[in-house]
Amino acid sequence: NAGTSIDGRFVFGVTVAGTLTDKLILNGTTLSPFLTDSLDLGSTAVMWSDLYLASGSVINFNNGDVTITHSTGLLALAGSLVIDATAGGLTLAATSVATKFALHNTSDGANSEADIAMFRYDDVGAGYGTLFLGGRARGTQGSRTVVQANDNLMTIIAVGYDGTDYAQSSRIDFDVDVTPGANDMPGRIRFSTSANAGQTPIEAFRISSDQNCS
């Protein structure tokens, strides 16, 4: 950089199959492989011990395809993430903006009946068994406010592929039945199904906070 400063770099090379080959570059800001996807950090036989990254560090896969960005007490994921536990087995995937978390079972073998299985082991007596909890508050996570009568708290929807997209077959809605208050959360459950030649679940019956069905 003539006239202003002198910029230098180290290029590290080793002999591969009789040919001196550039492998690693160190300049004023970056330590990088000479070519993309040409050098491993550690191996299955000789591994590094620990990795220390500064606050705000970014782990970037394939030039932004998926990134993991650090901030205080938080890791933010950007991009589509798939974790495949076994070939053809369990896949955890963030698939779209509408779906924050999705689980896909791609196996059709003898052991594929349970897509989600939860178990609990303890000796606390009656207590809780396996607990699935869903809920809602008004306001924001940092400034929550009281839910109101008729607010939906959680919904379970069953869909089936109709050759074009996924259509709703049935659903169960969990609502606030009447005005709630401190230590007072009156509940209502609504059961709905789609009619033949339709894909919009219509309420069939409900259980209200007074335990009556209608």
mmCIF file of C-alpha atoms in Angstrom:
data_model
loop_
_atom_site.group_PDB
_atom_site.id
_atom_site.type_symbol
_atom_site.label_atom_id
_atom_site.label_comp_id
_atom_site.label_asym_id
_atom_site.label_seq_id
_atom_site.Cartn_x
_atom_site.Cartn_y
_atom_site.Cartn_z
ATOM 1 C CA ASN A 1 0.000 0.000 0.000
ATOM 2 C CA ALA A 2 2.655 2.406 -1.235
ATOM 3 C CA GLY A 3 2.819 5.897 0.230
ATOM 4 C CA THR A 4 0.652 5.225 3.297
ATOM 5 C CA SER A 5 1.672 1.964 4.935
ATOM 6 C CA ILE A 6 3.133 -1.439 4.299
ATOM 7 C CA ASP A 7 0.749 -4.391 4.534
ATOM 8 C CA GLY A 8 2.193 -7.843 4.951
ATOM 9 C CA ARG A 9 0.952 -11.393 5.177
ATOM 10 C CA PHE A 10 2.202 -14.879 5.890
ATOM 11 C CA VAL A 11 1.312 -17.693 3.512
ATOM 12 C CA PHE A 12 1.889 -21.137 5.020
ATOM 13 C CA GLY A 13 2.424 -24.039 2.665
ATOM 14 C CA VAL A 14 3.204 -27.734 3.020
ATOM 15 C CA THR A 15 4.226 -30.439 0.606
ATOM 16 C CA VAL A 16 1.278 -32.541 -0.522
ATOM 17 C CA ALA A 17 2.018 -35.546 -2.758
ATOM 18 C CA GLY A 18 5.383 -34.021 -3.663
ATOM 19 C CA THR A 19 4.021 -30.531 -4.454
ATOM 20 C CA LEU A 20 4.416 -27.443 -2.268
ATOM 21 C CA THR A 21 0.827 -26.306 -1.665
ATOM 22 C CA ASP A 22 -0.398 -23.089 -0.016
ATOM 23 C CA LYS A 23 -2.716 -23.913 2.880
ATOM 24 C CA LEU A 24 -3.068 -21.004 5.323
ATOM 25 C CA ILE A 25 -2.985 -17.197 5.124
ATOM 26 C CA LEU A 26 -2.386 -14.748 7.981
ATOM 27 C CA ASN A 27 -2.837 -11.030 7.283
ATOM 28 C CA GLY A 28 -3.496 -8.002 9.474
ATOM 29 C CA THR A 29 -7.095 -8.988 10.259
ATOM 30 C CA THR A 30 -7.725 -12.603 9.291
ATOM 31 C CA LEU A 31 -6.371 -16.122 9.654
ATOM 32 C CA SER A 32 -8.003 -18.153 6.877
ATOM 33 C CA PRO A 33 -7.481 -21.185 4.657
ATOM 34 C CA PHE A 34 -5.890 -20.488 1.275
ATOM 35 C CA LEU A 35 -8.922 -21.983 -0.484
ATOM 36 C CA THR A 36 -12.530 -22.321 0.737
ATOM 37 C CA ASP A 37 -13.310 -25.717 2.307
ATOM 38 C CA SER A 38 -9.717 -26.904 1.985
ATOM 39 C CA LEU A 39 -8.506 -27.119 5.592
ATOM 40 C CA ASP A 40 -9.878 -28.674 8.795
ATOM 41 C CA LEU A 41 -9.422 -27.283 12.299
ATOM 42 C CA GLY A 42 -8.469 -30.365 14.277
ATOM 43 C CA SER A 43 -9.329 -33.936 13.311
ATOM 44 C CA THR A 44 -11.101 -37.006 14.645
ATOM 45 C CA ALA A 45 -7.759 -38.181 16.024
ATOM 46 C CA VAL A 46 -6.321 -34.882 17.354
ATOM 47 C CA MET A 47 -8.856 -32.393 18.708
ATOM 48 C CA TRP A 48 -8.739 -28.882 20.151
ATOM 49 C CA SER A 49 -9.663 -28.444 23.805
ATOM 50 C CA ASP A 50 -11.787 -25.274 24.147
ATOM 51 C CA LEU A 51 -13.013 -22.430 21.969
ATOM 52 C CA TYR A 52 -13.213 -18.911 23.385
ATOM 53 C CA LEU A 53 -15.114 -16.240 21.442
ATOM 54 C CA ALA A 54 -15.613 -12.570 22.307
ATOM 55 C CA SER A 55 -19.006 -10.994 22.966
ATOM 56 C CA GLY A 56 -20.845 -10.323 19.707
ATOM 57 C CA SER A 57 -19.038 -13.091 17.831
ATOM 58 C CA VAL A 58 -20.689 -14.653 14.781
ATOM 59 C CA ILE A 59 -20.451 -18.250 13.566
ATOM 60 C CA ASN A 60 -21.153 -18.036 9.853
ATOM 61 C CA PHE A 61 -21.858 -21.076 7.668
ATOM 62 C CA ASN A 62 -21.430 -20.865 3.874
ATOM 63 C CA ASN A 63 -21.288 -17.077 3.669
ATOM 64 C CA GLY A 64 -24.535 -16.363 5.520
ATOM 65 C CA ASP A 65 -26.638 -19.465 4.770
ATOM 66 C CA VAL A 66 -26.950 -19.974 8.543
ATOM 67 C CA THR A 67 -25.468 -17.689 11.197
ATOM 68 C CA ILE A 68 -25.292 -17.889 14.982
ATOM 69 C CA THR A 69 -24.730 -14.458 16.532
ATOM 70 C CA HIS A 70 -23.895 -13.880 20.183
ATOM 71 C CA SER A 71 -25.116 -11.093 22.439
ATOM 72 C CA THR A 72 -25.189 -11.007 26.245
ATOM 73 C CA GLY A 73 -26.958 -14.151 27.450
ATOM 74 C CA LEU A 74 -28.342 -14.916 23.979
ATOM 75 C CA LEU A 75 -27.543 -16.820 20.791
ATOM 76 C CA ALA A 76 -29.549 -15.630 17.762
ATOM 77 C CA LEU A 77 -30.020 -18.045 14.878
ATOM 78 C CA ALA A 78 -30.631 -16.780 11.352
ATOM 79 C CA GLY A 79 -31.436 -19.084 8.446
ATOM 80 C CA SER A 80 -32.988 -22.543 8.261
ATOM 81 C CA LEU A 81 -31.657 -25.031 10.793
ATOM 82 C CA VAL A 82 -32.059 -28.804 10.490
ATOM 83 C CA ILE A 83 -30.723 -31.214 13.110
ATOM 84 C CA ASP A 84 -30.856 -34.788 11.822
ATOM 85 C CA ALA A 85 -30.352 -37.202 14.709
ATOM 86 C CA THR A 86 -30.153 -40.334 12.577
ATOM 87 C CA ALA A 87 -30.446 -41.016 8.876
ATOM 88 C CA GLY A 88 -34.148 -41.014 8.076
ATOM 89 C CA GLY A 89 -34.961 -40.409 11.733
ATOM 90 C CA LEU A 90 -35.725 -37.348 13.788
ATOM 91 C CA THR A 91 -35.407 -33.907 12.218
ATOM 92 C CA LEU A 92 -35.843 -30.653 14.108
ATOM 93 C CA ALA A 93 -36.330 -27.789 11.689
ATOM 94 C CA ALA A 94 -37.263 -24.136 11.599
ATOM 95 C CA THR A 95 -39.079 -24.210 8.279
ATOM 96 C CA SER A 96 -40.772 -20.849 7.771
ATOM 97 C CA VAL A 97 -41.687 -17.534 9.319
ATOM 98 C CA ALA A 98 -45.121 -18.875 10.304
ATOM 99 C CA THR A 99 -43.684 -22.029 11.865
ATOM 100 C CA LYS A 100 -41.231 -21.143 14.626
ATOM 101 C CA PHE A 101 -40.396 -24.752 15.412
ATOM 102 C CA ALA A 102 -41.273 -27.909 13.505
ATOM 103 C CA LEU A 103 -40.527 -31.574 14.046
ATOM 104 C CA HIS A 104 -40.475 -33.882 11.018
ATOM 105 C CA ASN A 105 -40.313 -37.679 11.190
ATOM 106 C CA THR A 106 -39.200 -38.955 7.781
ATOM 107 C CA SER A 107 -39.046 -42.619 8.758
ATOM 108 C CA ASP A 108 -41.868 -45.021 7.879
ATOM 109 C CA GLY A 109 -40.380 -48.018 9.664
ATOM 110 C CA ALA A 110 -41.819 -50.132 12.444
ATOM 111 C CA ASN A 111 -40.673 -47.701 15.152
ATOM 112 C CA SER A 112 -42.021 -44.513 13.564
ATOM 113 C CA GLU A 113 -45.420 -44.428 15.301
ATOM 114 C CA ALA A 114 -44.435 -41.837 17.919
ATOM 115 C CA ASP A 115 -43.317 -38.514 16.464
ATOM 116 C CA ILE A 116 -43.162 -36.924 19.909
ATOM 117 C CA ALA A 117 -42.699 -38.965 23.072
ATOM 118 C CA MET A 118 -42.137 -37.487 26.544
ATOM 119 C CA PHE A 119 -41.362 -39.362 29.753
ATOM 120 C CA ARG A 120 -40.780 -38.332 33.363
ATOM 121 C CA TYR A 121 -39.019 -40.258 36.128
ATOM 122 C CA ASP A 122 -39.303 -39.288 39.797
ATOM 123 C CA ASP A 123 -40.660 -40.390 43.181
ATOM 124 C CA VAL A 124 -42.719 -37.346 44.151
ATOM 125 C CA GLY A 125 -45.980 -39.290 44.336
ATOM 126 C CA ALA A 126 -49.122 -38.101 42.568
ATOM 127 C CA GLY A 127 -47.830 -34.696 41.431
ATOM 128 C CA TYR A 128 -47.436 -34.185 37.706
ATOM 129 C CA GLY A 129 -46.773 -36.785 35.077
ATOM 130 C CA THR A 130 -45.413 -35.557 31.767
ATOM 131 C CA LEU A 131 -46.568 -31.946 31.370
ATOM 132 C CA PHE A 132 -47.257 -30.101 28.122
ATOM 133 C CA LEU A 133 -47.746 -26.406 28.857
ATOM 134 C CA GLY A 134 -48.858 -23.648 26.508
ATOM 135 C CA GLY A 135 -49.967 -20.172 27.448
ATOM 136 C CA ARG A 136 -50.305 -16.528 26.582
ATOM 137 C CA ALA A 137 -50.156 -13.050 28.115
ATOM 138 C CA ARG A 138 -51.070 -9.720 26.582
ATOM 139 C CA GLY A 139 -48.424 -7.018 26.261
ATOM 140 C CA THR A 140 -44.795 -8.050 25.691
ATOM 141 C CA GLN A 141 -42.494 -10.605 27.273
ATOM 142 C CA GLY A 142 -40.853 -7.899 29.349
ATOM 143 C CA SER A 143 -44.109 -6.121 30.221
ATOM 144 C CA ARG A 144 -46.919 -8.640 30.456
ATOM 145 C CA THR A 145 -50.575 -7.695 30.958
ATOM 146 C CA VAL A 146 -53.702 -9.660 31.868
ATOM 147 C CA VAL A 147 -55.492 -11.696 29.206
ATOM 148 C CA GLN A 148 -59.136 -10.897 28.541
ATOM 149 C CA ALA A 149 -62.379 -12.860 28.205
ATOM 150 C CA ASN A 150 -62.482 -14.900 24.949
ATOM 151 C CA ASP A 151 -58.708 -14.630 24.407
ATOM 152 C CA ASN A 152 -57.325 -17.808 22.864
ATOM 153 C CA LEU A 153 -54.526 -19.273 25.017
ATOM 154 C CA MET A 154 -53.517 -22.296 22.946
ATOM 155 C CA THR A 155 -54.676 -24.203 19.869
ATOM 156 C CA ILE A 156 -53.981 -27.720 18.651
ATOM 157 C CA ILE A 157 -54.629 -28.179 14.895
ATOM 158 C CA ALA A 158 -54.530 -31.395 12.858
ATOM 159 C CA VAL A 159 -53.832 -31.020 9.123
ATOM 160 C CA GLY A 160 -53.560 -33.388 6.172
ATOM 161 C CA TYR A 161 -51.964 -32.971 2.761
ATOM 162 C CA ASP A 162 -54.663 -32.663 0.071
ATOM 163 C CA GLY A 163 -52.418 -32.854 -2.991
ATOM 164 C CA THR A 164 -51.840 -29.081 -3.093
ATOM 165 C CA ASP A 165 -51.134 -27.986 0.462
ATOM 166 C CA TYR A 166 -51.963 -28.859 4.073
ATOM 167 C CA ALA A 167 -55.648 -28.460 4.906
ATOM 168 C CA GLN A 168 -57.145 -28.340 8.401
ATOM 169 C CA SER A 169 -59.077 -31.409 9.520
ATOM 170 C CA SER A 170 -59.854 -30.570 13.143
ATOM 171 C CA ARG A 171 -58.745 -28.393 16.020
ATOM 172 C CA ILE A 172 -59.015 -27.886 19.766
ATOM 173 C CA ASP A 173 -58.984 -24.338 21.136
ATOM 174 C CA PHE A 174 -58.257 -23.400 24.751
ATOM 175 C CA ASP A 175 -59.718 -19.983 25.643
ATOM 176 C CA VAL A 176 -60.385 -17.634 28.527
ATOM 177 C CA ASP A 177 -64.118 -18.108 29.133
ATOM 178 C CA VAL A 178 -65.035 -14.970 31.099
ATOM 179 C CA THR A 179 -63.130 -12.031 32.585
ATOM 180 C CA PRO A 180 -60.133 -13.314 34.601
ATOM 181 C CA GLY A 181 -58.374 -11.805 37.595
ATOM 182 C CA ALA A 182 -55.704 -12.520 40.204
ATOM 183 C CA ASN A 183 -55.580 -16.298 40.785
ATOM 184 C CA ASP A 184 -58.712 -16.557 38.602
ATOM 185 C CA MET A 185 -58.469 -17.965 35.072
ATOM 186 C CA PRO A 186 -61.841 -19.375 33.905
ATOM 187 C CA GLY A 187 -61.283 -21.771 31.041
ATOM 188 C CA ARG A 188 -63.127 -22.966 27.951
ATOM 189 C CA ILE A 189 -62.304 -25.744 25.478
ATOM 190 C CA ARG A 190 -63.756 -25.759 21.948
ATOM 191 C CA PHE A 191 -63.702 -28.829 19.668
ATOM 192 C CA SER A 192 -64.021 -28.257 15.910
ATOM 193 C CA THR A 193 -64.006 -30.453 12.787
ATOM 194 C CA SER A 194 -64.078 -29.798 9.031
ATOM 195 C CA ALA A 195 -67.083 -31.044 7.080
ATOM 196 C CA ASN A 196 -66.772 -33.221 3.976
ATOM 197 C CA ALA A 197 -65.581 -31.108 1.006
ATOM 198 C CA GLY A 198 -64.329 -28.428 3.400
ATOM 199 C CA GLN A 199 -61.125 -27.447 5.180
ATOM 200 C CA THR A 200 -62.348 -24.964 7.773
ATOM 201 C CA PRO A 201 -63.024 -26.537 11.184
ATOM 202 C CA ILE A 202 -66.439 -25.613 12.594
ATOM 203 C CA GLU A 203 -67.103 -25.802 16.310
ATOM 204 C CA ALA A 204 -68.946 -28.992 17.255
ATOM 205 C CA PHE A 205 -69.148 -28.511 21.018
ATOM 206 C CA ARG A 206 -67.483 -26.720 23.915
ATOM 207 C CA ILE A 207 -66.810 -27.190 27.601
ATOM 208 C CA SER A 208 -67.201 -23.925 29.478
ATOM 209 C CA SER A 209 -65.827 -22.774 32.797
ATOM 210 C CA ASP A 210 -68.966 -23.972 34.606
ATOM 211 C CA GLN A 211 -68.204 -27.533 33.379
ATOM 212 C CA ASN A 212 -71.222 -27.557 31.062
ATOM 213 C CA CYS A 213 -71.004 -28.925 27.501
ATOM 214 C CA SER A 214 -72.848 -27.255 24.657
#
